[in-house]
Amino acid sequence: MKTNDFSSSSSSSPSDRRIGALLRHLTAGTDADRVSSVFASPTSGGAGGSVFAHLVQAPEDAILGVTIAYNKDPSPIKLNLGVGAYRTEEGKPLVLNVVRKAEQQLINDRSRIKEYLPIVGLVEFNKLSAKLILGADSPAIRENRVTTVECLSGTGSLRVGGEFLARHYHQKTIYIPQPTWGNHPKIFTLAGLSVKTYRYYDPSTRGLNFQGLLEDLGAAPQGSIVLLHACAHNPTGVDPTLEQWEQIRKLMRSKGLMPFFDSAYQGFASGSLDTDAKPIRMFVADGGELLVAQSYAKNMGLYGERVGALSIVCKAADVAGRVESQLKLVIRPMYSNPPIHGASIVAVILRDKNLFNEWTLELKAMADRIISMRKQLFEALRARGTPGDWTHIIKQIGMFTFTGLNPAQVSYMTKEYHIYMTSDGRISMAGLSSKTVPHLADAIHAVVTKAL
Ligand code: PLA
């Protein structure tokens, strides 16, 4: 009988690679013999003990774990700048007015039912989502070369896209920027791809390492997949200029590299939905193929509704049709079909001109408030004479500032000032308000003058 070597990835199938990755994941830091004995005798708990007794306590998630620690802190001055979740000036979560109106419409419509959606989700939502990201006049949409499936927010869209590529694309390596959102490497590894990085951020300039990026993508094997943040790069807040995007596009197309855009912040970076989608539209305009994962968590404030979409732009309509048929085979055994409520809210807003316009105003107000927080924090540090160059706070874009604070400084700020953020020094500007800026500025000033 053939025994599978799950550790070799070059010749194995996607499912072998996935199981191999899972196995490595499960056995990391544990005794492999103990794990195999559990597999050999799955119900033996020994002397009434649990069959799970061997489990080690897993660490909390690097981002979501920050909220758990924050919730446990009884201090009245505590401040959560960890997860990227928008807060009002009063520090409260925000449900957009248009979302409330759309939900009211849905409730009032007695003809609405709760049947399963198709595997691909709400079809009208899918069409409207493609238009939103690619542009209403996109030639790819006109020529029916785009297939869009509703997925579980941005994360689910990345996961489905990753698994589709692992099954059907000839190259199994995806290049992700260094650094990137912490969930990217896990999502793609478990989807069955192997993950490599390309240089992106230069800590010395707190800007883009454009030369390093071009060198690394230039050296990537022909056809490799490349994960690109469409805008508001997380965690750095550093985006390429449109001229740089054009160079990236040329290089990638010349080497047949497959773009996989992660669009988690459309409208949140500049305040304009069209401006933030420009890099993607540049790649679509050249007629080439690409994937894009969209999230409505941030731009519509639908975090917990888990609503997003995966679009695959193909070269021909018949190919797009076959791609969709295969996406269904990825989705069906994963979660069968997606939820109905969030996608219905989005569809109501995107289809109605008035609601759509109202949404763009609310979105712009959120983006503007974040930009104003950048200015206020920068001014507050200047007023305190805090040593160092803090101009990156106003230069960076989107939800986050990559402060440059080190893990020891972060932990000092948490301990002494009850300010919570990820250990890489990322702060969510959307979690700040005019009232809390002085507290944060005091903490930063104290920590950088302490030489930790
Ligand atoms: N892609 C990027 C680049 C992200 O930053 C996030 C969310 C997602 C995808 C996924 O979002 P979704 O599944 O909710 O649509 N990043 C957050 C939250 C805002 C998180 O880590 O889950 C963050 O704080 O980084």
Short mmCIF file of C-alpha atoms and ligand atoms in Angstrom, two decimals:
data_model
loop_
_atom_site.label_atom_id
_atom_site.label_comp_id
_atom_site.label_asym_id
_atom_site.label_seq_id
_atom_site.Cartn_x
_atom_site.Cartn_y
_atom_site.Cartn_z
CA MET A 1 0.00 0.00 0.00
CA LYS A 2 1.20 3.48 -0.86
CA THR A 3 1.99 5.59 2.15
CA ASN A 4 1.60 9.31 1.78
CA ASP A 5 4.50 11.51 2.75
CA PHE A 6 2.57 14.59 3.77
CA SER A 7 5.69 16.61 4.37
CA SER A 8 6.76 16.75 0.71
CA SER A 9 4.85 19.45 -1.12
CA SER A 10 6.29 19.49 -4.62
CA SER A 11 4.55 16.47 -6.12
CA SER A 12 1.63 15.98 -3.71
CA SER A 13 -2.00 16.88 -4.39
CA PRO A 14 -3.62 19.96 -2.77
CA SER A 15 -5.48 17.82 -0.26
CA ASP A 16 -2.26 16.01 0.71
CA ARG A 17 -0.55 19.35 1.16
CA ARG A 18 -3.44 20.60 3.26
CA ILE A 19 -3.44 17.57 5.50
CA GLY A 20 0.35 17.83 5.72
CA ALA A 21 0.10 21.46 6.76
CA LEU A 22 -2.59 20.65 9.31
CA LEU A 23 -0.52 17.83 10.72
CA ARG A 24 2.53 20.06 11.08
CA HIS A 25 0.30 22.68 12.68
CA LEU A 26 -1.16 20.18 15.15
CA THR A 27 2.14 18.59 16.07
CA ALA A 28 4.10 21.83 16.39
CA GLY A 29 5.73 21.91 19.81
CA THR A 30 4.20 18.57 20.88
CA ASP A 31 5.52 15.06 21.03
CA ALA A 32 4.85 13.40 17.66
CA ASP A 33 4.75 9.93 19.24
CA ARG A 34 2.05 11.00 21.61
CA VAL A 35 0.03 12.38 18.69
CA SER A 36 0.35 9.15 16.72
CA SER A 37 -0.70 7.10 19.73
CA VAL A 38 -3.85 9.21 19.91
CA PHE A 39 -4.51 8.47 16.24
CA ALA A 40 -3.86 4.76 16.84
CA SER A 41 -6.34 4.50 19.68
CA PRO A 42 -8.78 7.36 19.37
CA THR A 43 -11.00 6.50 22.33
CA SER A 44 -8.33 5.58 24.88
CA GLY A 45 -8.47 8.27 27.51
CA GLY A 46 -6.64 6.16 30.09
CA ALA A 47 -8.06 5.71 33.63
CA GLY A 48 -11.15 7.77 32.92
CA GLY A 49 -9.07 10.73 31.67
CA SER A 50 -9.95 12.82 28.65
CA VAL A 51 -8.69 11.87 25.20
CA PHE A 52 -7.87 15.56 24.88
CA ALA A 53 -5.82 15.72 28.07
CA HIS A 54 -2.60 15.96 26.06
CA LEU A 55 -3.61 19.28 24.50
CA VAL A 56 -1.46 22.27 25.26
CA GLN A 57 -3.13 25.63 25.80
CA ALA A 58 -3.01 27.50 22.48
CA PRO A 59 -2.00 31.15 22.51
CA GLU A 60 -4.64 33.81 21.88
CA ASP A 61 -4.78 35.34 18.39
CA ALA A 62 -2.26 38.19 18.03
CA ILE A 63 -5.01 40.67 17.08
CA LEU A 64 -8.30 39.36 18.50
CA GLY A 65 -6.52 38.35 21.73
CA VAL A 66 -5.83 42.04 22.40
CA THR A 67 -9.58 42.63 22.80
CA ILE A 68 -9.82 39.70 25.23
CA ALA A 69 -7.06 41.21 27.40
CA TYR A 70 -8.70 44.65 27.13
CA ASN A 71 -12.09 43.30 28.25
CA LYS A 72 -10.50 41.85 31.41
CA ASP A 73 -8.96 45.20 32.43
CA PRO A 74 -11.17 47.02 35.00
CA SER A 75 -9.39 50.39 34.51
CA PRO A 76 -11.75 53.26 33.54
CA ILE A 77 -9.07 54.84 31.32
CA LYS A 78 -8.39 51.72 29.25
CA LEU A 79 -8.18 52.15 25.48
CA ASN A 80 -8.42 49.43 22.83
CA LEU A 81 -6.38 50.27 19.72
CA GLY A 82 -5.86 46.61 18.79
CA VAL A 83 -8.43 45.29 16.34
CA GLY A 84 -9.34 47.50 13.37
CA ALA A 85 -12.88 48.39 14.35
CA TYR A 86 -14.33 51.86 13.84
CA ARG A 87 -15.42 53.85 16.88
CA THR A 88 -17.26 57.17 17.10
CA GLU A 89 -15.89 60.26 18.84
CA GLU A 90 -17.70 58.90 21.91
CA GLY A 91 -15.70 55.68 21.62
CA LYS A 92 -18.78 53.64 20.62
CA PRO A 93 -19.18 51.09 17.79
CA LEU A 94 -21.12 52.57 14.86
CA VAL A 95 -24.05 51.08 12.94
CA LEU A 96 -24.39 53.17 9.77
CA ASN A 97 -27.66 54.99 9.22
CA VAL A 98 -28.01 53.42 5.76
CA VAL A 99 -27.60 49.99 7.30
CA ARG A 100 -30.43 50.72 9.76
CA LYS A 101 -32.62 51.90 6.86
CA ALA A 102 -31.82 48.83 4.77
CA GLU A 103 -32.59 46.53 7.69
CA GLN A 104 -35.92 48.31 8.23
CA GLN A 105 -36.78 47.76 4.56
CA LEU A 106 -35.92 44.08 4.88
CA ILE A 107 -38.07 43.68 8.00
CA ASN A 108 -41.02 45.48 6.41
CA ASP A 109 -40.94 43.21 3.37
CA ARG A 110 -43.21 40.32 4.43
CA SER A 111 -42.44 38.41 1.25
CA ARG A 112 -38.90 37.75 2.44
CA ILE A 113 -38.11 34.16 3.32
CA LYS A 114 -35.26 32.32 5.00
CA GLU A 115 -34.60 29.57 2.47
CA TYR A 116 -31.01 28.52 1.71
CA LEU A 117 -29.20 30.74 -0.72
CA PRO A 118 -27.54 29.09 -3.73
CA ILE A 119 -23.96 27.85 -3.13
CA VAL A 120 -22.64 31.05 -4.76
CA GLY A 121 -24.77 33.23 -2.47
CA LEU A 122 -27.13 36.10 -3.28
CA VAL A 123 -26.83 36.61 -7.03
CA GLU A 124 -27.82 40.28 -7.03
CA PHE A 125 -25.29 40.97 -4.27
CA ASN A 126 -22.60 39.28 -6.34
CA LYS A 127 -23.33 41.40 -9.42
CA LEU A 128 -23.40 44.63 -7.41
CA SER A 129 -20.19 43.71 -5.57
CA ALA A 130 -18.33 43.13 -8.84
CA LYS A 131 -19.52 46.54 -10.08
CA LEU A 132 -18.45 48.22 -6.88
CA ILE A 133 -14.91 46.93 -7.01
CA LEU A 134 -14.27 46.79 -10.78
CA GLY A 135 -16.30 49.87 -11.76
CA ALA A 136 -19.78 50.06 -13.27
CA ASP A 137 -18.30 50.40 -16.78
CA SER A 138 -15.78 47.58 -16.44
CA PRO A 139 -15.20 45.82 -19.78
CA ALA A 140 -14.67 42.54 -17.92
CA ILE A 141 -18.20 42.72 -16.47
CA ARG A 142 -19.70 43.77 -19.82
CA GLU A 143 -18.05 40.80 -21.50
CA ASN A 144 -19.26 38.39 -18.77
CA ARG A 145 -15.68 37.44 -17.91
CA VAL A 146 -16.11 37.85 -14.15
CA THR A 147 -17.43 35.29 -11.74
CA THR A 148 -18.35 36.46 -8.24
CA VAL A 149 -19.32 34.35 -5.25
CA GLU A 150 -20.56 35.59 -1.89
CA CYS A 151 -18.23 34.48 0.90
CA LEU A 152 -17.82 34.87 4.65
CA SER A 153 -16.36 38.37 4.66
CA GLY A 154 -12.80 39.08 3.53
CA THR A 155 -11.32 36.10 5.36
CA GLY A 156 -13.71 33.61 3.77
CA SER A 157 -13.15 35.10 0.32
CA LEU A 158 -9.37 34.70 0.70
CA ARG A 159 -9.80 31.14 1.95
CA VAL A 160 -12.08 30.07 -0.92
CA GLY A 161 -9.85 31.79 -3.49
CA GLY A 162 -6.76 30.16 -1.98
CA GLU A 163 -8.26 26.69 -2.09
CA PHE A 164 -9.51 27.19 -5.66
CA LEU A 165 -5.96 28.13 -6.72
CA ALA A 166 -4.44 25.19 -4.83
CA ARG A 167 -6.76 22.84 -6.72
CA HIS A 168 -6.70 24.32 -10.20
CA TYR A 169 -3.81 26.73 -10.76
CA HIS A 170 -0.48 25.40 -12.01
CA GLN A 171 1.64 27.32 -9.46
CA LYS A 172 1.17 26.52 -5.78
CA THR A 173 3.25 29.31 -4.26
CA ILE A 174 1.77 32.57 -3.06
CA TYR A 175 3.99 35.56 -2.23
CA ILE A 176 2.70 37.78 0.56
CA PRO A 177 4.16 41.13 1.63
CA GLN A 178 6.53 41.35 4.59
CA PRO A 179 4.89 42.31 6.92
CA THR A 180 1.23 41.59 6.28
CA TRP A 181 -2.03 40.88 8.12
CA GLY A 182 -1.17 38.01 10.51
CA ASN A 183 -3.94 35.75 9.24
CA HIS A 184 -2.71 35.68 5.62
CA PRO A 185 0.00 32.99 6.02
CA LYS A 186 -2.37 30.71 7.96
CA ILE A 187 -5.27 31.13 5.53
CA PHE A 188 -3.18 30.29 2.49
CA THR A 189 -1.21 27.45 4.09
CA LEU A 190 -4.40 25.74 5.18
CA ALA A 191 -5.90 26.38 1.73
CA GLY A 192 -3.11 24.17 0.36
CA LEU A 193 -0.66 26.77 -0.98
CA SER A 194 2.92 27.29 0.06
CA VAL A 195 3.63 30.76 1.33
CA LYS A 196 6.67 32.94 0.64
CA THR A 197 7.22 36.63 1.31
CA TYR A 198 8.33 39.63 -0.73
CA ARG A 199 9.95 42.72 0.75
CA TYR A 200 7.47 45.54 1.28
CA TYR A 201 8.26 47.82 4.21
CA ASP A 202 11.44 49.66 5.03
CA PRO A 203 11.63 50.35 8.80
CA SER A 204 14.39 52.92 8.31
CA THR A 205 12.20 55.18 6.14
CA ARG A 206 8.89 53.90 7.52
CA GLY A 207 7.89 53.76 3.86
CA LEU A 208 7.74 51.34 0.94
CA ASN A 209 10.80 49.27 0.06
CA PHE A 210 9.97 49.59 -3.61
CA GLN A 211 13.34 48.37 -4.87
CA GLY A 212 13.16 45.27 -2.65
CA LEU A 213 9.58 44.61 -3.79
CA LEU A 214 10.55 44.77 -7.47
CA GLU A 215 13.60 42.56 -6.91
CA ASP A 216 11.64 39.90 -5.02
CA LEU A 217 8.72 39.78 -7.46
CA GLY A 218 11.24 39.83 -10.32
CA ALA A 219 12.94 36.75 -8.81
CA ALA A 220 9.68 34.84 -8.14
CA PRO A 221 9.15 31.79 -10.35
CA GLN A 222 7.06 32.40 -13.48
CA GLY A 223 3.32 32.22 -12.73
CA SER A 224 3.56 32.55 -8.93
CA ILE A 225 0.57 34.03 -7.11
CA VAL A 226 1.09 37.44 -5.47
CA LEU A 227 -1.10 38.75 -2.66
CA LEU A 228 -1.54 42.52 -2.96
CA HIS A 229 -3.33 44.80 -0.49
CA ALA A 230 -5.59 46.89 -2.73
CA CYS A 231 -5.29 49.92 -0.44
CA ALA A 232 -4.56 50.86 3.18
CA HIS A 233 -1.91 48.17 3.65
CA ASN A 234 -2.29 46.40 6.99
CA PRO A 235 -0.32 46.80 9.27
CA THR A 236 1.98 49.45 7.75
CA GLY A 237 -0.46 52.03 6.31
CA VAL A 238 2.00 52.34 3.40
CA ASP A 239 0.65 52.03 -0.16
CA PRO A 240 2.47 52.25 -3.50
CA THR A 241 1.77 55.38 -5.57
CA LEU A 242 -0.21 54.91 -8.81
CA GLU A 243 3.08 55.20 -10.76
CA GLN A 244 4.57 52.45 -8.62
CA TRP A 245 1.44 50.32 -9.09
CA GLU A 246 1.90 50.68 -12.84
CA GLN A 247 5.47 49.38 -12.56
CA ILE A 248 4.31 46.50 -10.37
CA ARG A 249 1.61 45.68 -12.91
CA LYS A 250 4.06 45.66 -15.83
CA LEU A 251 6.52 43.47 -13.98
CA MET A 252 3.84 41.02 -12.85
CA ARG A 253 2.24 40.71 -16.25
CA SER A 254 5.63 40.25 -17.96
CA LYS A 255 6.30 37.26 -15.66
CA GLY A 256 2.78 35.86 -15.71
CA LEU A 257 2.43 36.40 -11.93
CA MET A 258 -1.18 35.98 -10.78
CA PRO A 259 -2.53 38.96 -8.77
CA PHE A 260 -4.71 38.13 -5.77
CA PHE A 261 -6.01 41.42 -4.35
CA ASP A 262 -7.18 41.68 -0.76
CA SER A 263 -9.62 44.60 -0.64
CA ALA A 264 -10.61 44.90 3.02
CA TYR A 265 -10.72 48.72 3.16
CA GLN A 266 -12.29 50.07 -0.05
CA GLY A 267 -13.31 53.68 0.70
CA PHE A 268 -11.58 53.69 4.07
CA ALA A 269 -8.19 54.85 2.82
CA SER A 270 -9.01 57.94 0.75
CA GLY A 271 -12.71 58.27 1.55
CA SER A 272 -13.51 57.48 -2.11
CA LEU A 273 -14.62 54.02 -3.25
CA ASP A 274 -13.32 54.60 -6.79
CA THR A 275 -9.93 55.99 -5.77
CA ASP A 276 -9.26 53.05 -3.47
CA ALA A 277 -10.13 50.54 -6.22
CA LYS A 278 -7.78 52.09 -8.81
CA PRO A 279 -4.90 49.62 -8.48
CA ILE A 280 -7.27 46.70 -9.12
CA ARG A 281 -8.86 48.44 -12.09
CA MET A 282 -5.42 49.05 -13.62
CA PHE A 283 -4.82 45.31 -13.64
CA VAL A 284 -8.28 44.58 -15.06
CA ALA A 285 -7.81 47.18 -17.82
CA ASP A 286 -4.90 45.24 -19.35
CA GLY A 287 -7.21 42.29 -20.06
CA GLY A 288 -5.31 39.89 -17.79
CA GLU A 289 -6.67 37.58 -15.12
CA LEU A 290 -6.84 38.15 -11.36
CA LEU A 291 -8.65 37.40 -8.12
CA VAL A 292 -10.07 39.89 -5.65
CA ALA A 293 -11.41 39.32 -2.12
CA GLN A 294 -13.81 42.02 -0.91
CA SER A 295 -14.96 42.71 2.63
CA TYR A 296 -17.88 44.86 3.79
CA ALA A 297 -16.76 44.62 7.43
CA LYS A 298 -15.11 48.02 7.60
CA ASN A 299 -16.63 50.12 4.82
CA MET A 300 -20.24 49.25 5.73
CA GLY A 301 -19.53 48.49 9.37
CA LEU A 302 -20.91 44.96 8.89
CA TYR A 303 -18.11 43.25 10.86
CA GLY A 304 -20.18 40.54 12.53
CA GLU A 305 -22.47 39.91 9.56
CA ARG A 306 -19.52 38.26 7.78
CA VAL A 307 -20.30 39.54 4.31
CA GLY A 308 -17.82 39.62 1.46
CA ALA A 309 -17.20 38.42 -2.07
CA LEU A 310 -14.60 36.68 -4.17
CA SER A 311 -14.38 37.73 -7.81
CA ILE A 312 -12.26 36.01 -10.41
CA VAL A 313 -11.68 37.97 -13.61
CA CYS A 314 -11.01 35.64 -16.54
CA LYS A 315 -10.08 36.17 -20.16
CA ALA A 316 -13.27 34.68 -21.61
CA ALA A 317 -16.89 34.18 -20.56
CA ASP A 318 -16.87 30.41 -21.02
CA VAL A 319 -13.82 30.11 -18.76
CA ALA A 320 -15.54 32.26 -16.09
CA GLY A 321 -18.51 29.90 -16.18
CA ARG A 322 -16.33 26.85 -15.62
CA VAL A 323 -14.39 28.65 -12.87
CA GLU A 324 -17.69 29.30 -11.08
CA SER A 325 -18.70 25.66 -11.34
CA GLN A 326 -15.43 24.69 -9.63
CA LEU A 327 -15.78 27.38 -6.95
CA LYS A 328 -19.07 25.72 -6.02
CA LEU A 329 -17.21 22.48 -5.44
CA VAL A 330 -14.84 24.29 -3.06
CA ILE A 331 -17.67 25.99 -1.13
CA ARG A 332 -20.25 23.20 -0.80
CA PRO A 333 -18.22 20.94 1.53
CA MET A 334 -16.77 23.94 3.42
CA TYR A 335 -19.98 25.68 4.62
CA SER A 336 -22.56 24.66 2.00
CA ASN A 337 -23.85 28.16 1.24
CA PRO A 338 -23.37 31.62 2.74
CA PRO A 339 -25.65 33.58 5.12
CA ILE A 340 -28.49 35.68 3.76
CA HIS A 341 -28.85 38.70 6.03
CA GLY A 342 -25.64 40.70 5.53
CA ALA A 343 -25.64 40.22 1.77
CA SER A 344 -29.27 41.39 1.64
CA ILE A 345 -28.36 44.60 3.51
CA VAL A 346 -25.52 45.28 1.07
CA ALA A 347 -27.73 44.58 -1.94
CA VAL A 348 -30.44 47.00 -0.71
CA ILE A 349 -27.85 49.76 -0.28
CA LEU A 350 -25.98 49.18 -3.55
CA ARG A 351 -29.10 48.93 -5.70
CA ASP A 352 -30.75 52.13 -4.47
CA LYS A 353 -29.21 55.38 -5.75
CA ASN A 354 -30.22 57.42 -2.69
CA LEU A 355 -29.03 54.89 -0.16
CA PHE A 356 -25.81 54.41 -2.12
CA ASN A 357 -25.11 58.16 -2.04
CA GLU A 358 -25.91 58.33 1.64
CA TRP A 359 -23.49 55.44 2.23
CA THR A 360 -20.65 57.22 0.42
CA LEU A 361 -21.18 60.25 2.69
CA GLU A 362 -21.11 58.14 5.85
CA LEU A 363 -18.04 56.32 4.60
CA LYS A 364 -16.27 59.58 3.83
CA ALA A 365 -17.11 60.84 7.32
CA MET A 366 -15.47 57.74 8.86
CA ALA A 367 -12.37 58.11 6.67
CA ASP A 368 -12.15 61.84 7.49
CA ARG A 369 -12.43 61.20 11.22
CA ILE A 370 -9.51 58.76 10.99
CA ILE A 371 -7.44 61.32 9.05
CA SER A 372 -8.25 63.95 11.67
CA MET A 373 -7.08 61.54 14.43
CA ARG A 374 -3.75 61.27 12.61
CA LYS A 375 -3.37 65.06 12.63
CA GLN A 376 -4.38 65.35 16.27
CA LEU A 377 -1.99 62.64 17.45
CA PHE A 378 0.86 64.12 15.42
CA GLU A 379 0.18 67.61 16.85
CA ALA A 380 -0.08 66.25 20.39
CA LEU A 381 3.37 64.61 20.12
CA ARG A 382 4.82 67.77 18.63
CA ALA A 383 3.34 69.82 21.48
CA ARG A 384 5.01 67.49 23.99
CA GLY A 385 8.35 67.69 22.19
CA THR A 386 8.42 63.89 21.93
CA PRO A 387 11.79 62.86 20.49
CA GLY A 388 11.82 61.31 17.01
CA ASP A 389 10.25 61.91 13.62
CA TRP A 390 6.50 61.22 13.82
CA THR A 391 5.53 62.44 10.34
CA HIS A 392 4.69 58.86 9.36
CA ILE A 393 1.55 59.20 11.50
CA ILE A 394 0.15 61.70 8.98
CA LYS A 395 1.75 60.11 5.90
CA GLN A 396 0.41 56.59 6.45
CA ILE A 397 -3.06 55.80 5.17
CA GLY A 398 -6.09 53.79 6.26
CA MET A 399 -7.10 52.38 9.59
CA PHE A 400 -3.68 51.81 11.13
CA THR A 401 -0.50 53.60 12.10
CA PHE A 402 2.60 51.44 12.26
CA THR A 403 4.18 53.45 15.05
CA GLY A 404 7.64 51.90 15.17
CA LEU A 405 7.20 51.16 18.91
CA ASN A 406 8.82 47.87 19.91
CA PRO A 407 7.18 45.02 21.89
CA ALA A 408 8.75 46.15 25.20
CA GLN A 409 7.39 49.67 24.68
CA VAL A 410 3.97 48.29 23.76
CA SER A 411 3.83 46.15 26.89
CA TYR A 412 4.88 49.13 29.04
CA MET A 413 2.07 51.22 27.57
CA THR A 414 -0.42 48.45 28.27
CA LYS A 415 0.79 47.93 31.82
CA GLU A 416 1.16 51.55 32.85
CA TYR A 417 -1.39 53.34 30.67
CA HIS A 418 -3.96 50.59 29.93
CA ILE A 419 -3.51 51.17 26.20
CA TYR A 420 -4.01 47.98 24.22
CA MET A 421 -2.47 47.36 20.78
CA THR A 422 -0.73 44.61 18.85
CA SER A 423 2.85 43.88 19.89
CA ASP A 424 4.22 44.99 16.49
CA GLY A 425 3.36 48.59 17.47
CA ARG A 426 0.31 48.88 15.21
CA ILE A 427 -2.43 51.16 16.49
CA SER A 428 -5.96 51.39 15.13
CA MET A 429 -6.52 55.09 14.47
CA ALA A 430 -10.23 54.33 14.16
CA GLY A 431 -10.30 53.46 17.86
CA LEU A 432 -9.04 56.91 18.91
CA SER A 433 -11.06 60.04 19.66
CA SER A 434 -10.23 63.68 20.44
CA LYS A 435 -10.75 62.82 24.11
CA THR A 436 -8.28 59.93 24.13
CA VAL A 437 -5.52 61.43 21.95
CA PRO A 438 -3.85 63.23 24.92
CA HIS A 439 -3.71 59.97 26.93
CA LEU A 440 -2.09 58.12 24.00
CA ALA A 441 0.35 60.98 23.36
CA ASP A 442 1.34 61.02 27.07
CA ALA A 443 1.98 57.27 26.93
CA ILE A 444 4.05 57.44 23.73
CA HIS A 445 6.02 60.37 25.10
CA ALA A 446 6.74 58.54 28.34
CA VAL A 447 7.78 55.34 26.67
CA VAL A 448 10.13 56.85 24.09
CA THR A 449 11.85 59.00 26.70
CA LYS A 450 12.35 55.95 28.92
CA ALA A 451 14.71 54.11 26.52
CA LEU A 452 13.06 50.69 26.83
N1 PLA B 1 -7.66 41.40 5.02
C1 PLA B 1 -7.04 42.35 5.73
C2 PLA B 1 -5.85 43.03 5.16
C3 PLA B 1 -7.54 42.69 7.01
O1 PLA B 1 -6.91 43.63 7.69
C4 PLA B 1 -8.66 42.02 7.52
C5 PLA B 1 -9.20 42.34 8.89
C6 PLA B 1 -9.27 41.06 6.71
C7 PLA B 1 -8.73 40.77 5.47
C8 PLA B 1 -10.47 40.26 7.13
O2 PLA B 1 -11.55 40.94 7.49
P1 PLA B 1 -13.01 40.28 7.52
O3 PLA B 1 -12.87 38.82 7.40
O4 PLA B 1 -13.57 40.70 8.82
O5 PLA B 1 -13.71 40.88 6.35
N2 PLA B 1 -8.30 42.80 9.85
C9 PLA B 1 -8.72 43.32 11.16
C10 PLA B 1 -9.52 42.30 11.94
C11 PLA B 1 -9.56 44.55 10.99
C12 PLA B 1 -8.92 40.93 12.10
O6 PLA B 1 -7.72 40.78 12.35
O7 PLA B 1 -9.71 39.98 11.95
C13 PLA B 1 -7.44 43.69 11.93
O8 PLA B 1 -7.56 44.22 13.05
O9 PLA B 1 -6.33 43.52 11.38
#
